[in-house]
XYZ file of C-alpha atoms in Angstrom:
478
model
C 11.977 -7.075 10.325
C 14.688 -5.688 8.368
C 13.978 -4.047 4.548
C 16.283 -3.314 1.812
C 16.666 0.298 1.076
C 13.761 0.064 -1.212
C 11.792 -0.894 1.055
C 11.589 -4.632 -0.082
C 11.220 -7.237 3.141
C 14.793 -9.015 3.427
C 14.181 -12.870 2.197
C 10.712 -12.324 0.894
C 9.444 -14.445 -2.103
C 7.235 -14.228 -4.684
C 3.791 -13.049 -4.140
C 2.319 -16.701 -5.497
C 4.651 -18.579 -3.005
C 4.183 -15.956 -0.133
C 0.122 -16.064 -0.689
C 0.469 -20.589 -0.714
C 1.892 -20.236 2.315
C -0.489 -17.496 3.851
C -3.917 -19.165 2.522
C -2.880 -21.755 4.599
C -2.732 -19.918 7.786
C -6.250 -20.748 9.481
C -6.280 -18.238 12.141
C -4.751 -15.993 9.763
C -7.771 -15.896 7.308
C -10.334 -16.050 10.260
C -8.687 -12.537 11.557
C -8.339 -10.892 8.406
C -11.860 -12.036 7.367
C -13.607 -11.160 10.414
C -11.470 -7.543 10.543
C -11.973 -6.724 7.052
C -15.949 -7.377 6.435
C -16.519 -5.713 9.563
C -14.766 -2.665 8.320
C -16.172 -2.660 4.960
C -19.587 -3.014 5.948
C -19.485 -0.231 8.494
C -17.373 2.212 5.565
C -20.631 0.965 3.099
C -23.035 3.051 6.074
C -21.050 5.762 6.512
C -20.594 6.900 2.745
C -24.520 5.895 2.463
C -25.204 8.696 4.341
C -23.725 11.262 1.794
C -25.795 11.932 -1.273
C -23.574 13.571 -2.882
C -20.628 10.725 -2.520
C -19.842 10.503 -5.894
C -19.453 14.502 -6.273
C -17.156 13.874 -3.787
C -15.226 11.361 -5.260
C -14.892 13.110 -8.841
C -13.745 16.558 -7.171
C -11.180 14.406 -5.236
C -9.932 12.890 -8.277
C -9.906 16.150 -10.216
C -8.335 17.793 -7.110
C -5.450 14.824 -7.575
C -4.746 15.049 -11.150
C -4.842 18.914 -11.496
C -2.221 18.645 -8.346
C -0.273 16.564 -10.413
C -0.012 17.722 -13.905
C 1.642 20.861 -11.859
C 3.594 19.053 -9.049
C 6.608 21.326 -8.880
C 4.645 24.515 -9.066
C 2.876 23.347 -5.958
C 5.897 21.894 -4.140
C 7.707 24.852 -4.855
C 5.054 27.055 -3.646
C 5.028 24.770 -0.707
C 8.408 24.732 0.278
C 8.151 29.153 0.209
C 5.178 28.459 2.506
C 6.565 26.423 5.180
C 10.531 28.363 5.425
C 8.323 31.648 5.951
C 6.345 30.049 8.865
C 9.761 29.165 10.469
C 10.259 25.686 9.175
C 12.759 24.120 7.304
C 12.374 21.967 3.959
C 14.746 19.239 2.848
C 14.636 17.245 -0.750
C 15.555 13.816 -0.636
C 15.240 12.007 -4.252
C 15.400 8.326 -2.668
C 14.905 6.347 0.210
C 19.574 6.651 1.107
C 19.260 10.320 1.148
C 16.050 10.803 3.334
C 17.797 8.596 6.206
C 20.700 10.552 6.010
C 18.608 13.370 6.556
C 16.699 12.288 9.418
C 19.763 10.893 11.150
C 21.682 14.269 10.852
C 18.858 15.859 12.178
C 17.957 13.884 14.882
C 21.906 13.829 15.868
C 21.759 17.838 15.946
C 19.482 17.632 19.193
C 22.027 15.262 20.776
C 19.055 12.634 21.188
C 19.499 9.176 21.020
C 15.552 8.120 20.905
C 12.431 9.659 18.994
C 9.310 8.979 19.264
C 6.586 8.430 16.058
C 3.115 8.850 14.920
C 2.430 6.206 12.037
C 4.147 7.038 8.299
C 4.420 4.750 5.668
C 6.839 6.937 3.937
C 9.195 6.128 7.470
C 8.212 2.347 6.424
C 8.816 2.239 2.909
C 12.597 4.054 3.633
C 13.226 1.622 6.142
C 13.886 4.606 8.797
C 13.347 2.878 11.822
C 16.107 0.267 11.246
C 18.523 2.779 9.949
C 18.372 4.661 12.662
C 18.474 1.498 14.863
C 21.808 1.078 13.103
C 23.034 4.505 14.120
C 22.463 4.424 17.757
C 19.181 5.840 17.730
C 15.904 4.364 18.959
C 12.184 4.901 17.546
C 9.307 4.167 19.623
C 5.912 3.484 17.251
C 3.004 5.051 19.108
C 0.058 4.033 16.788
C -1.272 1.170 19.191
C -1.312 -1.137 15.999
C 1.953 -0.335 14.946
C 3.255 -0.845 18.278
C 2.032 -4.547 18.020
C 3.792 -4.540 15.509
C 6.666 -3.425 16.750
C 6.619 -4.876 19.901
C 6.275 -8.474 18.100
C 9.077 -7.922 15.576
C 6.713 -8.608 12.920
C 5.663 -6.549 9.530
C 2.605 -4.471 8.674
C 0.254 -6.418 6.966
C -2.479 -3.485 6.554
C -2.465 0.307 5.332
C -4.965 1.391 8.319
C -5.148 -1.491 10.484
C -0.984 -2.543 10.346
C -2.072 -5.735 12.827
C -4.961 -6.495 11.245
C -3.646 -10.191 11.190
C -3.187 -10.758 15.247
C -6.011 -11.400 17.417
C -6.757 -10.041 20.796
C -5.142 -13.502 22.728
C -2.197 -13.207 20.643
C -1.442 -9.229 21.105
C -2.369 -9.899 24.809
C 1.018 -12.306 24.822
C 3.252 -9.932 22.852
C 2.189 -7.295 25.369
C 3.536 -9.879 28.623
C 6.408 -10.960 26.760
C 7.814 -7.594 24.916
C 6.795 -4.663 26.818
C 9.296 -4.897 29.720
C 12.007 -4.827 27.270
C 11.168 -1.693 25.580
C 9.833 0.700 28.602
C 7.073 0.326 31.152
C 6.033 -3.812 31.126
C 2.426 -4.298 31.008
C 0.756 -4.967 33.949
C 0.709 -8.250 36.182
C -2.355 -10.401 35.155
C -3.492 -8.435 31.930
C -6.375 -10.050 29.880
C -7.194 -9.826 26.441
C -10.034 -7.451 26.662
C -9.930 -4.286 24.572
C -9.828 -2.135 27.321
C -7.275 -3.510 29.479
C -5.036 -4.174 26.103
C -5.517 -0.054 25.578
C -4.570 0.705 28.777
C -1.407 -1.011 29.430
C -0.620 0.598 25.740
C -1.707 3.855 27.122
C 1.018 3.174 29.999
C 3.613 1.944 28.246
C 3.425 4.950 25.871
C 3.117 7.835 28.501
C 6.438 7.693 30.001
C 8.009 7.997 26.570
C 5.429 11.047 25.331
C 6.672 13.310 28.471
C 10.351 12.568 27.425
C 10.539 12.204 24.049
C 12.642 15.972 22.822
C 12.320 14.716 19.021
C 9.126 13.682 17.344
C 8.675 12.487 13.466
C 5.893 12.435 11.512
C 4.248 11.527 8.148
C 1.266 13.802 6.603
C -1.948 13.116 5.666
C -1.711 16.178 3.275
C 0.180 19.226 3.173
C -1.231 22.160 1.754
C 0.714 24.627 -0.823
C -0.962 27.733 -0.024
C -0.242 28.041 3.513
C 2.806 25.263 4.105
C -0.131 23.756 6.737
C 0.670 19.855 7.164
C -2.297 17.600 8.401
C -2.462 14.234 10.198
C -5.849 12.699 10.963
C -6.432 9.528 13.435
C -7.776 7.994 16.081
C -6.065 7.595 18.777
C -4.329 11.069 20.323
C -1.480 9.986 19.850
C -0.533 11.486 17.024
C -1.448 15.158 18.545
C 1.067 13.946 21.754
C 3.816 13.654 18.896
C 3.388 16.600 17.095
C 3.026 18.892 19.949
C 5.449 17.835 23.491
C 8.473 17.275 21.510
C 11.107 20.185 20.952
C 11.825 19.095 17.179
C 9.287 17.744 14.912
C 10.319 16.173 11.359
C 7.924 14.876 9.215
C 8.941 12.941 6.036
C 5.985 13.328 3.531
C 5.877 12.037 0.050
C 5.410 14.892 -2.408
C 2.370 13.387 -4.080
C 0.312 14.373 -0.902
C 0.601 18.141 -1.401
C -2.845 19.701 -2.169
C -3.041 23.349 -3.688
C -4.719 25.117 -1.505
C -6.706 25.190 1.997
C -10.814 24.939 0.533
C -9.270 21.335 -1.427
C -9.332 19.787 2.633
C -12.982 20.322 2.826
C -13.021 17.441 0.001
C -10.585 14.778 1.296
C -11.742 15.408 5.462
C -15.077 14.080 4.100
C -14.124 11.100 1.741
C -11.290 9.743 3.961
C -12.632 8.933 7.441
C -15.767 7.467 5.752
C -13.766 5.226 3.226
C -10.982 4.295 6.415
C -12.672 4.029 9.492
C -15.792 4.303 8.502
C -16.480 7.579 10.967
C -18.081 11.010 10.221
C -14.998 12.454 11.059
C -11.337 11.489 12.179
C -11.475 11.891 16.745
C -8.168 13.830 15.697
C -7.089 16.534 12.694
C -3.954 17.988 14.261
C -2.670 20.710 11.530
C 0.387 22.935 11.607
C 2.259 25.237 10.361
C 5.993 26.031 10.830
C 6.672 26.961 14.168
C 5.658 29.411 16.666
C 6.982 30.414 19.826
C 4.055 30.126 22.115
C 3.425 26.387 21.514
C 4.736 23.525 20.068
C 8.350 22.061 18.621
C 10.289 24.908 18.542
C 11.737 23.650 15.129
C 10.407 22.020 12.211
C 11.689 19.627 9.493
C 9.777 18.812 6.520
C 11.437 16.090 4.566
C 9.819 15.858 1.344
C 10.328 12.204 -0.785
C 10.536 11.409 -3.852
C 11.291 7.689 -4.373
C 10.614 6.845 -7.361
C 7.378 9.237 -7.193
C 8.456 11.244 -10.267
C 8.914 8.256 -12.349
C 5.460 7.155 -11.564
C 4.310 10.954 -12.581
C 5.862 9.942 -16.144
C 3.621 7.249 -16.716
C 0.571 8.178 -18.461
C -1.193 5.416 -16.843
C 0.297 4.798 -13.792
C 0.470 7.684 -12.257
C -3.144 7.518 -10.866
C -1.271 5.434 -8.406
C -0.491 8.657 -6.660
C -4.031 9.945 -6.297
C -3.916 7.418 -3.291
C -4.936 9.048 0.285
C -4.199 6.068 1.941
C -7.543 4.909 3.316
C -7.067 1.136 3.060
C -10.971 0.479 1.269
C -9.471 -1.275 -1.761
C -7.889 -4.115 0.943
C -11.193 -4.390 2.910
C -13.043 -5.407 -0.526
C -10.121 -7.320 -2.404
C -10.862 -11.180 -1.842
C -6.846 -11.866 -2.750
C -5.909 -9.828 0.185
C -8.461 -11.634 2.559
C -7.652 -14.783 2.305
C -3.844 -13.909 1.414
C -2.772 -10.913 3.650
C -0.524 -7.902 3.830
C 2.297 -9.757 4.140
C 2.287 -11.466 1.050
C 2.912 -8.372 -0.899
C 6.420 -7.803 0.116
C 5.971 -4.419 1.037
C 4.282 -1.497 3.406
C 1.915 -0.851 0.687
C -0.013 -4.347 0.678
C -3.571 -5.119 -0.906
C -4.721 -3.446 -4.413
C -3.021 0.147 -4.504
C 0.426 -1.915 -3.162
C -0.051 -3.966 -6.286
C 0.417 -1.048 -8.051
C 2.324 2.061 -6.123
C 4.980 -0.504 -5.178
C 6.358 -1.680 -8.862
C 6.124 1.653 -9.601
C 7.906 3.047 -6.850
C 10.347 -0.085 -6.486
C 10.377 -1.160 -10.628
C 10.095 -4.627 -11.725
C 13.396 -5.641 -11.256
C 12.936 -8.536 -8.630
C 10.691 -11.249 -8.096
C 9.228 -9.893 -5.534
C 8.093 -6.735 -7.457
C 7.418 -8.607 -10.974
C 4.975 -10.507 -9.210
C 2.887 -7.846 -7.644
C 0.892 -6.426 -10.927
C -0.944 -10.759 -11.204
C -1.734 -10.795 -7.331
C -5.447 -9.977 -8.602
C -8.687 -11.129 -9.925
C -9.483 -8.227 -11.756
C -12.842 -8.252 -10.239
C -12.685 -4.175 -10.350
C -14.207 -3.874 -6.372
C -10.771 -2.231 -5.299
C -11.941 0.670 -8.086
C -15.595 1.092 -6.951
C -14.890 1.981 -3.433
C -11.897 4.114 -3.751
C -12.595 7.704 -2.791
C -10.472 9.072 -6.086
C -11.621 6.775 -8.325
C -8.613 5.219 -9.080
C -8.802 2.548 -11.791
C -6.797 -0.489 -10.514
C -7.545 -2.554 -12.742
C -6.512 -0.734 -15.515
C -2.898 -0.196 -13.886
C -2.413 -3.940 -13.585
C -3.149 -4.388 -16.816
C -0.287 -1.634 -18.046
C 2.156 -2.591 -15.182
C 1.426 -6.724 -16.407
C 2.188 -5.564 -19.658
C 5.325 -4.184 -18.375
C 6.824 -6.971 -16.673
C 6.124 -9.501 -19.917
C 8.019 -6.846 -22.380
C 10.852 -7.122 -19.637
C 11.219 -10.506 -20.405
C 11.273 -11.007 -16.717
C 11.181 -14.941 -15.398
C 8.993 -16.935 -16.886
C 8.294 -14.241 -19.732
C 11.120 -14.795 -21.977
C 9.265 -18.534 -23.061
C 6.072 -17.051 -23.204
C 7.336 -14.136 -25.455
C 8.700 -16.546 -27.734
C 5.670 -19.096 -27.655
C 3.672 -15.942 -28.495
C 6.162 -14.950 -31.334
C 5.842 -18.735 -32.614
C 2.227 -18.444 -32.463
C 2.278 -15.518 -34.748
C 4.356 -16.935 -37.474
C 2.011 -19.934 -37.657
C -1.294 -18.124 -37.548
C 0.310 -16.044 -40.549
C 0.865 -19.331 -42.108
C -2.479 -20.804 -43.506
C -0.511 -23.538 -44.833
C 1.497 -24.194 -41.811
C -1.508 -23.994 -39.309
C -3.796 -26.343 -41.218
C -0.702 -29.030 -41.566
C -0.218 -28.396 -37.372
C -4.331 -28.488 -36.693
C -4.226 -32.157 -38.392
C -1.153 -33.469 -36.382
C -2.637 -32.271 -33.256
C -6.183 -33.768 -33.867
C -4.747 -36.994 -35.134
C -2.255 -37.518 -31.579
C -5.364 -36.340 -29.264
C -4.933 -39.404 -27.542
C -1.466 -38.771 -26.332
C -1.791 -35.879 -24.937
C -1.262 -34.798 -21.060
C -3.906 -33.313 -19.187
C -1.582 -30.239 -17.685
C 1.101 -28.728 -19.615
C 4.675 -29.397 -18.750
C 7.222 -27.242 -17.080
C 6.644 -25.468 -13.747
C 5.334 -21.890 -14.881
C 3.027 -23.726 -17.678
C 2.243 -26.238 -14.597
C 1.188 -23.720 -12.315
C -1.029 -22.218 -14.920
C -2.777 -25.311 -15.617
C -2.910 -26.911 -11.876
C -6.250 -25.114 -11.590
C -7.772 -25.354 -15.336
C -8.204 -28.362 -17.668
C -6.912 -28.185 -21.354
C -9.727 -28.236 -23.625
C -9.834 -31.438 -26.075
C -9.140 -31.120 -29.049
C -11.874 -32.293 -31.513
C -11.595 -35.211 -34.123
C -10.993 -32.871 -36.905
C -10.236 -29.137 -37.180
C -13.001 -26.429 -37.950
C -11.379 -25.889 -41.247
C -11.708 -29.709 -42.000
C -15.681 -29.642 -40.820
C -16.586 -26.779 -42.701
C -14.860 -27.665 -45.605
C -16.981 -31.019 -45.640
C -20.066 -29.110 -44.644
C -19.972 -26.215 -46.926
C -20.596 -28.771 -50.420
């Protein structure tokens, strides 16, 4: 599926039109409901177990903000970390100039394919398609995102990226796809889990032992020792980041933590709030290179994005506390029954409603949108691990898009202006109360116009009484 360089998906619309259509989608609600309270109430028994959770959570959030009222301290500190282990660091301000980097690097080795341990910062540049474009193939070796993948389809989830396919329906992308990109999955394959793993496992293998150039995302990246981490679940992560000659990892520079003792904070709180496990099967860390074992040369790509801007809102920048562990989507009853794909981008669910307008701006439709595609209920906030106040960040970014004037804004700016010259207008307001009381009869029961419509499809007007308050209580008062 092919993104703009922003990261937006090609043709998407609106999140209200996008969610119509996916609320529709029987089997799609039945996977994402059965996948998402399963998760949730597995992640509720794991951080039971701790009884100091919410210590944890406040030092992570403290950890988060002190990291990020001194950002370029740490990233510079980072950057003399990593060249003195033997690695290289590259700056890319956007999503144009990380590709190029990639692409020149990956062009250096003379390879034409690389293979890939999950990153959402590769998603939200679009690198996989760029480098499509230039000749060069990527192989996704996160069994989810190789569903993906494989299917031609989008993400729909931060941890779980085919949350929204069932076991019958990855069983067919598996027959129909994997002959075309490698090893084809074996004759008769069933939709059990095990089987499904196994023909992954064999599909994957043959491009692990060939692979020369690996990329990567991070998990975090720490500024006192230029150490990069990467937790999962599956190994292969640890086959990418240590049989390949070259290793690049593009890393957003929000995920840089000052120093070593901050892991012992975040390696608690984010297995428990993602996959609801004690600890991550995998913590590969690394640092630079070294001539006994592993890539022999090592990239670190570090993004910005549209991360800085975020970093100037007071109130947004919480945003970029985010450790990517997917519990505000597993709680959110707007992403249940609407999906990933609805949001228009890699970051889906709660913290997408509010990383990608910030990340992306309001500009489009697609982005406007984002900052209403929730209830408010405040669930998203109680179960993230760095306390991040979602809530509140709709409200600011909503309060952003109407000052735009973006579409359907500009009328209700001006209705609201109107509003505020009558109720400054005793005279005026009393003279409009009567009209309106007098016509009751006449009037519709949903307001006119499609984004008043649309407001109103769900909610009845109220009726206007026989006389206005000011009337009654004029009468009442003698």
């Amino acid at each position: 599926m092919s993104e703009t360089s922003g990261g937006t998906f090609v043709g998407m619309p609106a999140f209200p039109e996008a969610a119509r259509a996916a609320v529709g989608d029987a089997t799609l609600r039945a996977n994402l409901r059965h996948a998402t309270h399963t998760i949730r109430d597995k992640r509720a028994r794991a951080v039971a177990e701790l009884d100091d959770w919410a210590e944890l959570r406040q030092a992570g959030k403290e950890i988060k903000d002190r990291t990020l009222r001194h950002l370029d301290e740490h990233l510079l500190r980072l950057e003399e970390a990593v060249t003195a282990a033997g690695g290289t660091v590259h700056w890319a301000a956007d999503a144009a100039e990380a590709n190029r980097i990639v692409t020149g690097l990956v062009r250096a080795t003379g390879e034409t394919e690389v293979v890939k341990v999950k990153s959402m910062a590769t998603q939200e540049i679009g690198l996989n398609e760029h480098l499509e474009a230039e000749g060069i193939a990527a192989y996704e070796t996160d069994l989810a995102e190789l569903i993906v993948q494989l299917g031609d389809d989008r993400p729909s989830h931060i941890l779980v990226p085919a949350i929204h396919r069932n076991r019958g329906e990855v069983r067919d992308i598996f027959r129909e796809k994997m002959g075309s990109w490698g090893r084809p999955a074996p004759e008769g394959l069933s939709d059990t889990p095990a089987e499904l793993a196994e023909a992954a496992r064999l599909h994957l293998r043959e491009k692990f032992l060939r692979a020369k150039v690996g990329i990567s995302g991070a998990n975090f990246m720490v500024a006192e020792t230029g150490t990069l981490v990467v937790v999962e679940s599956e190994g292969n992560g640890r086959m990418c980041l240590t049989l390949p000659e070259t290793l690049i990892s593009v890393v957003g520079v929000e995920k840089v933590v000052p120093a070593w003792r901050d892991l012992e904070v975040f390696l608690q709180t984010l297995p428990r709030s993602s996959t609801a496990e004690r600890m991550n099967p995998y913590t590969s860390m690394w640092t630079g290179t070294s001539d006994d074992d592993g890539p022999s040369a090592f990239h670190l790509v570090l993004l910005d994005n549209g991360r800085t801007d975020a970093l100037a809102d007071e109130v947004g920048r919480q945003a970029l506390r985010c450790i990517r562990c997917s519990a505000c989507l597993n709680v959110c009853p707007v992403y249940e029954r609407a999906g990933g794909h609805a949001y228009g981008s890699v970051y889906p669910g709660p913290i997408g409603a509010i990383l990608t307008p910030q990340l992306r701006g309001t500009v489009s439709e697609v982005d406007a949108s984002l900052p209403y595609a929730s209830s408010l209920c405040g669930a998203c906030y109680e179960v993230c691990p760095v306390a991040i106040d979602i809530p509140e960040v709709l409200v600011h970014l909503r309060e952003r898009v109407a000052a735009e004037g973006g579409k359907g804004h500009r009328l209700e700016r001006a209705a609201i202006r109107a509003s505020s010259w009558v109720l400054d207008h005793p005279t005026v307001l009393a003279a409009g109360e009567r009209i309106a009381s007098a016509t009751r009869a006449l009037h519709p029961k949903r307001l006119p116009g499609p984004g008043a419509r649309q407001w109103s499809e769900h909610r009845d007007l109220p009726e206007l009484p026989a006389e206005s308050f000011r009337d009654w209580w004029r009468k009442n008062r003698r």
